[in-house]
Short mmCIF file of C-alpha atoms in Angstrom, two decimals:
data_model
loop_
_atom_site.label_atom_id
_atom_site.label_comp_id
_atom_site.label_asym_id
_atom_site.label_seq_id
_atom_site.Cartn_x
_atom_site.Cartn_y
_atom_site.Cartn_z
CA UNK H 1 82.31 200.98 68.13
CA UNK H 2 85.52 202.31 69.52
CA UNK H 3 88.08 203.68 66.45
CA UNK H 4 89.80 201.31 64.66
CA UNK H 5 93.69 202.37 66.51
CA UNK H 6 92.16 202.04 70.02
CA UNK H 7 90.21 198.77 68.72
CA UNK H 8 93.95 197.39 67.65
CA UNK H 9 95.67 197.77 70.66
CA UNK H 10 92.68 196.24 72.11
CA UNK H 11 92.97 192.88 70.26
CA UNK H 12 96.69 192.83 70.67
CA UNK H 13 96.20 193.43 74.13
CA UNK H 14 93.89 190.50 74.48
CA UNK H 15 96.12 188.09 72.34
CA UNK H 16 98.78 188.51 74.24
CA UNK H 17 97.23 187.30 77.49
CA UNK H 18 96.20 183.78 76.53
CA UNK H 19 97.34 181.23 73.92
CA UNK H 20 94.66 180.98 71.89
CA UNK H 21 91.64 182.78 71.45
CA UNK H 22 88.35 181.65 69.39
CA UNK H 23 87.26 184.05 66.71
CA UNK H 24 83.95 184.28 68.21
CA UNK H 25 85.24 185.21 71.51
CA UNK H 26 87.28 187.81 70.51
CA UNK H 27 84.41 189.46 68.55
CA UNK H 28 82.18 189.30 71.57
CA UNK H 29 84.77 191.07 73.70
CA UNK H 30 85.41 193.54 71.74
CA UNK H 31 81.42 194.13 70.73
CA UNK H 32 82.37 193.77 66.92
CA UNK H 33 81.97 191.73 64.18
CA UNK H 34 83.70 188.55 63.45
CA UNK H 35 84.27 189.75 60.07
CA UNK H 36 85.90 193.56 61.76
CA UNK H 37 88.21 191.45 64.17
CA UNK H 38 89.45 189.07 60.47
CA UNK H 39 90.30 192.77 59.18
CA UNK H 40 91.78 194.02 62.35
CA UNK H 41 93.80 190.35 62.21
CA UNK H 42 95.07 191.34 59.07
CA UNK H 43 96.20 194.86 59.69
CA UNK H 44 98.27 193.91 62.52
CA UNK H 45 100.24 191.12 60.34
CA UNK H 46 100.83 194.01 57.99
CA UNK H 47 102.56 195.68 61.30
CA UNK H 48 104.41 192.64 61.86
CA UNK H 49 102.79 191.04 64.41
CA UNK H 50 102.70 187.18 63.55
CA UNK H 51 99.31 185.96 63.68
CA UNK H 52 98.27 182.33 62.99
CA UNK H 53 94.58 181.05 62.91
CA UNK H 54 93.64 177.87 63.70
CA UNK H 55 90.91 175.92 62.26
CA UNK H 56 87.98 173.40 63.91
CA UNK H 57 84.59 173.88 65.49
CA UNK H 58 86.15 177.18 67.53
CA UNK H 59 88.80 178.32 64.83
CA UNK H 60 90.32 181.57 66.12
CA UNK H 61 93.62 182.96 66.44
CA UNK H 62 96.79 182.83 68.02
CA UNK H 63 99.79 185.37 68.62
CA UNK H 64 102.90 183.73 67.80
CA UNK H 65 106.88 184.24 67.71
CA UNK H 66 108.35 185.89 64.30
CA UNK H 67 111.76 186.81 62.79
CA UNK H 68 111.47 189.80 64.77
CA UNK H 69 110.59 191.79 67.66
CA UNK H 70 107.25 193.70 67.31
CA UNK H 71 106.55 196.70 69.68
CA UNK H 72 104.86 195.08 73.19
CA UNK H 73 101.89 195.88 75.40
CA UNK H 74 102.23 195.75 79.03
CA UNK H 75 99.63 195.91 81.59
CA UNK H 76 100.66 198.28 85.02
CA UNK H 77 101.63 195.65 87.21
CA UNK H 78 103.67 194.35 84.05
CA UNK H 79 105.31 197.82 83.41
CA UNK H 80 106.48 198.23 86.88
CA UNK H 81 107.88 194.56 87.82
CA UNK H 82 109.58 194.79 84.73
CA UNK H 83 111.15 198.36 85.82
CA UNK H 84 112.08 196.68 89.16
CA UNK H 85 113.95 194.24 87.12
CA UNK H 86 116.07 196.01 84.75
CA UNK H 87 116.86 198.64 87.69
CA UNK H 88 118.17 195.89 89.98
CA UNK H 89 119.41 194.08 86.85
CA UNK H 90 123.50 195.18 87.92
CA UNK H 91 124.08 192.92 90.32
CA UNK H 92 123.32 189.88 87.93
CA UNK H 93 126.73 189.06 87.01
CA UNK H 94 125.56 188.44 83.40
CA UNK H 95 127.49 191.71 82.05
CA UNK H 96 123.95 193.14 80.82
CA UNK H 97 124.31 196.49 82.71
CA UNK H 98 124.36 198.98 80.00
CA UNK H 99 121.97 196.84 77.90
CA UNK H 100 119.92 196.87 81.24
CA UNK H 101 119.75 200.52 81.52
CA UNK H 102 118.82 201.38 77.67
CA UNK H 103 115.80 198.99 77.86
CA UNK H 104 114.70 200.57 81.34
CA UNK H 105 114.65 204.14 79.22
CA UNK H 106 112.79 202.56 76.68
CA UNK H 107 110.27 201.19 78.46
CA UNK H 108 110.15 204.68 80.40
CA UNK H 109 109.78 206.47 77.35
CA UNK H 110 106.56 204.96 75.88
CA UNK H 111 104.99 204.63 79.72
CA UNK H 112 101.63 206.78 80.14
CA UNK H 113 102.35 209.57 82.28
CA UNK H 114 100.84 207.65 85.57
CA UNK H 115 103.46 205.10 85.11
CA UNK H 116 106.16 206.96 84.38
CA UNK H 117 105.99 208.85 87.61
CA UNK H 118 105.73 206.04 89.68
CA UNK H 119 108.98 204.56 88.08
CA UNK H 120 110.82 207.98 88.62
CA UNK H 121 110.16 208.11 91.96
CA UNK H 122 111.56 204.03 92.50
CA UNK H 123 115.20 204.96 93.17
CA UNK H 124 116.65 201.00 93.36
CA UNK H 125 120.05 201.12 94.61
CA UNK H 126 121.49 197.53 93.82
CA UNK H 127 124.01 196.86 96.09
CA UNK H 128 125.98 193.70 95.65
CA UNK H 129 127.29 191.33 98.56
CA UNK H 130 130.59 192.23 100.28
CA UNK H 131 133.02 189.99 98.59
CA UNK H 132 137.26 189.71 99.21
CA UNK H 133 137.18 190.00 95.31
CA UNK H 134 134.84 191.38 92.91
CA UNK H 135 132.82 188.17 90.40
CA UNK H 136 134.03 188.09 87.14
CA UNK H 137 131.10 188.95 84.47
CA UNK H 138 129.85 186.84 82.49
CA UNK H 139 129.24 187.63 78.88
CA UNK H 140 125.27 187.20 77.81
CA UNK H 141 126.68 185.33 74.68
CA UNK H 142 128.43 183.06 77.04
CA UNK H 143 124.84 182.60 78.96
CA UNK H 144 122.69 182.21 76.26
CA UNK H 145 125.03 179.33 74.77
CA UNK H 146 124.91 177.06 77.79
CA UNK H 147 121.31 178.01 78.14
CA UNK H 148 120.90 176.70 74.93
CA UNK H 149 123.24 173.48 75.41
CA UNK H 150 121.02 172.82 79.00
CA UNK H 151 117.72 173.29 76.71
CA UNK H 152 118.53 171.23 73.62
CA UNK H 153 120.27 168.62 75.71
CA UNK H 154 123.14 168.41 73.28
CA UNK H 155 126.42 167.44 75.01
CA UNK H 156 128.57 171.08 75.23
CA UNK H 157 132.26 171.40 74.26
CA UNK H 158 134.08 173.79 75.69
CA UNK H 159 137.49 175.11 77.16
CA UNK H 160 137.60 175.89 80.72
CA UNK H 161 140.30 178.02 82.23
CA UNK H 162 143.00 177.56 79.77
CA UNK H 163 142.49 173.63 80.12
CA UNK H 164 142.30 170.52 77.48
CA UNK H 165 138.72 170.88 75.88
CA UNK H 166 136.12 169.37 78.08
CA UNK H 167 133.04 167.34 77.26
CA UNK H 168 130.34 167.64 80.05
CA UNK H 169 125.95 167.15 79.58
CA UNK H 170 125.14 170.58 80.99
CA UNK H 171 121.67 169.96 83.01
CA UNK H 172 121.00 173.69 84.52
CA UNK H 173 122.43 177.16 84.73
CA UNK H 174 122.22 178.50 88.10
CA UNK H 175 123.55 182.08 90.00
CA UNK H 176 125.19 181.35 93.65
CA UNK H 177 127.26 184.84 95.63
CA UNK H 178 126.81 186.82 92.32
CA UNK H 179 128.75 184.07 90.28
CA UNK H 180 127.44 182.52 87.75
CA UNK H 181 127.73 178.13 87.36
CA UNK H 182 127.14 175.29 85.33
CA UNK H 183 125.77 172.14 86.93
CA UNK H 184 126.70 169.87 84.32
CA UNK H 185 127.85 165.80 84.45
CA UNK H 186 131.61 165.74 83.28
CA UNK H 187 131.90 162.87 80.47
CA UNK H 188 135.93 162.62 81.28
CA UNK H 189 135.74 162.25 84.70
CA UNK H 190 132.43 160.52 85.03
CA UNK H 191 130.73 162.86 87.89
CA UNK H 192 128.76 165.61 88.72
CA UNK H 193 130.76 169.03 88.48
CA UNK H 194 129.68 172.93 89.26
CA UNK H 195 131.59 174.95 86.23
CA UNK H 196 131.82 178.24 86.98
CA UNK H 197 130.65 180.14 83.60
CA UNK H 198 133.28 183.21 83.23
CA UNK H 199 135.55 180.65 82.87
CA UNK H 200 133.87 178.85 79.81
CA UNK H 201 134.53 179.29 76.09
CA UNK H 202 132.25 177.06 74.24
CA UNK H 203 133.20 175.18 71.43
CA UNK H 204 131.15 174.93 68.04
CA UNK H 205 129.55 172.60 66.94
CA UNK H 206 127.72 171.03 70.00
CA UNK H 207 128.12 167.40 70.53
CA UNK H 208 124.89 164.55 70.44
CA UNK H 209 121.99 164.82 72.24
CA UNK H 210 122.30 162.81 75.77
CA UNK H 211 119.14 161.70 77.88
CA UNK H 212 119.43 163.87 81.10
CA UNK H 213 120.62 161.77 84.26
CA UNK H 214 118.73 162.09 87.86
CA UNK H 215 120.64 164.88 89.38
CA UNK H 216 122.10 164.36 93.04
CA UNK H 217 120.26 165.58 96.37
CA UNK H 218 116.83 165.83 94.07
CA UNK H 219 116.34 169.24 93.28
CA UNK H 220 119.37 171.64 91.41
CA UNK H 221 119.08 174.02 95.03
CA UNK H 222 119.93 171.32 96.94
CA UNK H 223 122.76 169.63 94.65
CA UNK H 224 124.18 173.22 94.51
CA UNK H 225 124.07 174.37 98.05
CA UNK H 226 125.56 170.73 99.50
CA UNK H 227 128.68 171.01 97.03
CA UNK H 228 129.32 174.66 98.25
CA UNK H 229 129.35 173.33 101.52
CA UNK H 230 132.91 171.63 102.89
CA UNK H 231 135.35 170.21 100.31
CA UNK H 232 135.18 166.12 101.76
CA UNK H 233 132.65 165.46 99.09
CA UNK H 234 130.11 164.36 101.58
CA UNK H 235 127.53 167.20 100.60
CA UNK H 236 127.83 168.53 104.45
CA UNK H 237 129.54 170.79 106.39
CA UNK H 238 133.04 169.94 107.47
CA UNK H 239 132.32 170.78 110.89
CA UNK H 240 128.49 170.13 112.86
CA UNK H 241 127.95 170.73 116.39
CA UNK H 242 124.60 170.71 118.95
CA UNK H 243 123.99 173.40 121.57
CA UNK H 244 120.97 173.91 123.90
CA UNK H 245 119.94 177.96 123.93
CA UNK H 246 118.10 179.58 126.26
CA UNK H 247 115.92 181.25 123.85
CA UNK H 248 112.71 180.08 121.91
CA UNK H 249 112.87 178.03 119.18
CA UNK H 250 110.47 180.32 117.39
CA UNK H 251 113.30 183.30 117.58
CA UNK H 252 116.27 180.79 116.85
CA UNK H 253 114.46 179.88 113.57
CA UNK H 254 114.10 183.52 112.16
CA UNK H 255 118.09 184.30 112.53
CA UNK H 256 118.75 180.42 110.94
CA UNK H 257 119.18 179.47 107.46
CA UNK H 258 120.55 175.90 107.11
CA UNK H 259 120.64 174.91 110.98
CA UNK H 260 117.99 172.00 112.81
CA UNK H 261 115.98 173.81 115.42
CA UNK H 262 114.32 171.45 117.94
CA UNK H 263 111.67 173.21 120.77
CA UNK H 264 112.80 171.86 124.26
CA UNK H 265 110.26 174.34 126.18
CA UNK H 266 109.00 178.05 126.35
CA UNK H 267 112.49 179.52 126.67
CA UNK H 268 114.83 176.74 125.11
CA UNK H 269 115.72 174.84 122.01
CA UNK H 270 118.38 172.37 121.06
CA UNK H 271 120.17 173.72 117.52
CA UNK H 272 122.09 171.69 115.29
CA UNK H 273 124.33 174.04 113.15
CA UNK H 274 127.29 173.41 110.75
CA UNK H 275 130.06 175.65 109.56
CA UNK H 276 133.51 175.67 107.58
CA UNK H 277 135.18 175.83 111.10
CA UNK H 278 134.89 174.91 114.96
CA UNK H 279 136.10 178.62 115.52
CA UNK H 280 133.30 179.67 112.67
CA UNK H 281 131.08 177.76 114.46
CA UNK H 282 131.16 178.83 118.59
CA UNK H 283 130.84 182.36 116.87
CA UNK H 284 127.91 181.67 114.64
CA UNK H 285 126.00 180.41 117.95
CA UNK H 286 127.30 183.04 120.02
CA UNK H 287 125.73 186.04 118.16
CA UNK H 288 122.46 184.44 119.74
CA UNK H 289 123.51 186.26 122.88
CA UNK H 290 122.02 183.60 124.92
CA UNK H 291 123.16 181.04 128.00
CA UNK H 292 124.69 178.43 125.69
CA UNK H 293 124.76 174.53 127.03
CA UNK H 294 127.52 172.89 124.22
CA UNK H 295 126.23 169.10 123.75
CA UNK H 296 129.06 168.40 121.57
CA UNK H 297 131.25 167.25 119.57
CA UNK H 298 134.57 168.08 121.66
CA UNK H 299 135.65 170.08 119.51
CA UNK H 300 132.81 172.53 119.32
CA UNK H 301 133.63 172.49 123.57
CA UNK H 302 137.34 173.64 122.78
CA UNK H 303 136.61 176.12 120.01
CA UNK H 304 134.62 178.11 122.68
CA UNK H 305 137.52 177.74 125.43
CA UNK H 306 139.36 179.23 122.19
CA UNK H 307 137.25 182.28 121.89
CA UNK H 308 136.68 182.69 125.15
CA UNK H 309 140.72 183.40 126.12
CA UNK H 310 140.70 185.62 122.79
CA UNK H 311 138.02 188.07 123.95
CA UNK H 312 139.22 188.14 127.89
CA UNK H 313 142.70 189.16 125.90
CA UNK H 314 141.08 191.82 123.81
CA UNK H 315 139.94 193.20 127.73
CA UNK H 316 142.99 193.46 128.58
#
């Protein structure tokens, strides 16, 4: 029978990798008694770890929440994803940077010595997306309140930007370009709205509960990537054009995030591309370095008469 510390961490270590676990069960893996694993229940509630036990034919136990936070067991894989996390944790926007970095050393300091050096030697340099302006943070008070509003369902009040209070059913929290937004349905104006969060002071108390409404486009990524593209409403890009490349479609579709690739033959493909302008647009097809057949619209034709009398005057 192992000793009684290494047996502990040994049941905690089981409970916390499934919901519930049958008294029986728990004595068989750890080749005790069922009566040593109720003793070894009990001394762990006297550590503060909250253990229920359920009855019926399988009674057992179960590892649940409590009033506070009670030291953790990782596995390896565990210890190191979470590592990963908290080191790349700075370019969240959710102003958790220094809170980031004291639960990394943490972590680091109760690691066995295997882990530990295989965290030291991960060096994660999180580099954030060039941007004209830095993104605001976002306070994790500020976060945790809407994620609570978006879980509870309970209409949120809050000022925005120095407005008039606003009234909005919050449906998800999502990050886009290292800023942080609420997809919510605005009550005053009666539509669908992207708040961005470090410009949100909630109000308290929280309005009724509200029965969630189908969001647009079917999934939040969608919703959220059509209203970031053009400002007509239409959920598209303000400008779409079709080319014929002389490469294969299987190349075109690597360097492509949102464009329509079509296969016309071993060495050519028709793409279907949109952008915020026709200017954007000849240039975003023209870093294919490929012969380039424009099928239209007009405009798409004139943008790349544009850029081609702006590079023959950078020759001269």
């Amino acid at each position: 029978m192992p000793k009684t510390s290494a047996r502990l961490l040994a049941l905690l270590s089981l409970l916390q990798t499934r919901r519930d676990w049958p008294g029986a069960l728990l004595a068989e893996r750890l080749e005790v008694s069922p009566r040593t694993v109720r003793r070894d229940i009990d001394r762990l509630r006297e550590l503060g770890y909250p253990i229920a036990t359920f009855k019926g034919p399988d009674g057992g136990y179960r590892l649940d929440a409590g009033t506070e936070l009670p030291p953790l067991l990782f596995d390896d894989e565990q210890a190191v994803a979470l590592a990963i996390a908290l080191q790349t944790a700075v370019t969240s926007g959710a102003g958790i940077e220094e809170a980031a970095a004291r639960a990394l050393n943490t972590v680091r300091q109760v690691m066995p010595a295997r882990l530990r050096h295989r965290i030291d030697t991960l060096q994660v340099t999180a580099v954030e997306h060039p941007a004209p302006r830095p993104a605001p943070q976002v306070g994790a008070e500020v976060i945790m309140a809407l994620s609570a509003a978006v879980h509870s369902r309970e209409v949120l009040r809050f000022d925005y930007a120095g407005s008039p209070p606003r009234r909005a059913e919050p449906h998800h929290l999502v990050t886009w370009g290292g800023r942080w937004y609420l997809v919510a349905w605005d009550l005053d104006r009666e539509d669908w709205r992207t708040f961005r969060a470090d410009r949100i002071t909630p109000r308290i108390p929280a309005g009724p509960r509200f029965i969630p409404r189908e969001l647009p486009g079917g999934t939040v990524a969608a919703f959220v990537a059509a209203r970031f593209r053009g400002s007509d409403g239409s959920g598209d890009w303000p400008c779409r054009g079709e080319v014929i490349l002389g490469l294969p479609a299987a190349v075109v579709s690597r360097y492509t995030r949102e464009g329509v690739v079509e296969e016309l033959g071993p060495d050519r493909c028709r793409l279907v591309l949109g952008s915020w302008s026709w200017t954007g647009l000849a240039a975003a097809v023209g870093r294919f370095d490929a012969d380039i057949e424009v099928v239209g619209p007009a405009e798409l034709k004139a943008a790349f008469a544009h850029l081609a009398r702006r590079y023959a005057d950078a020759l001269r």
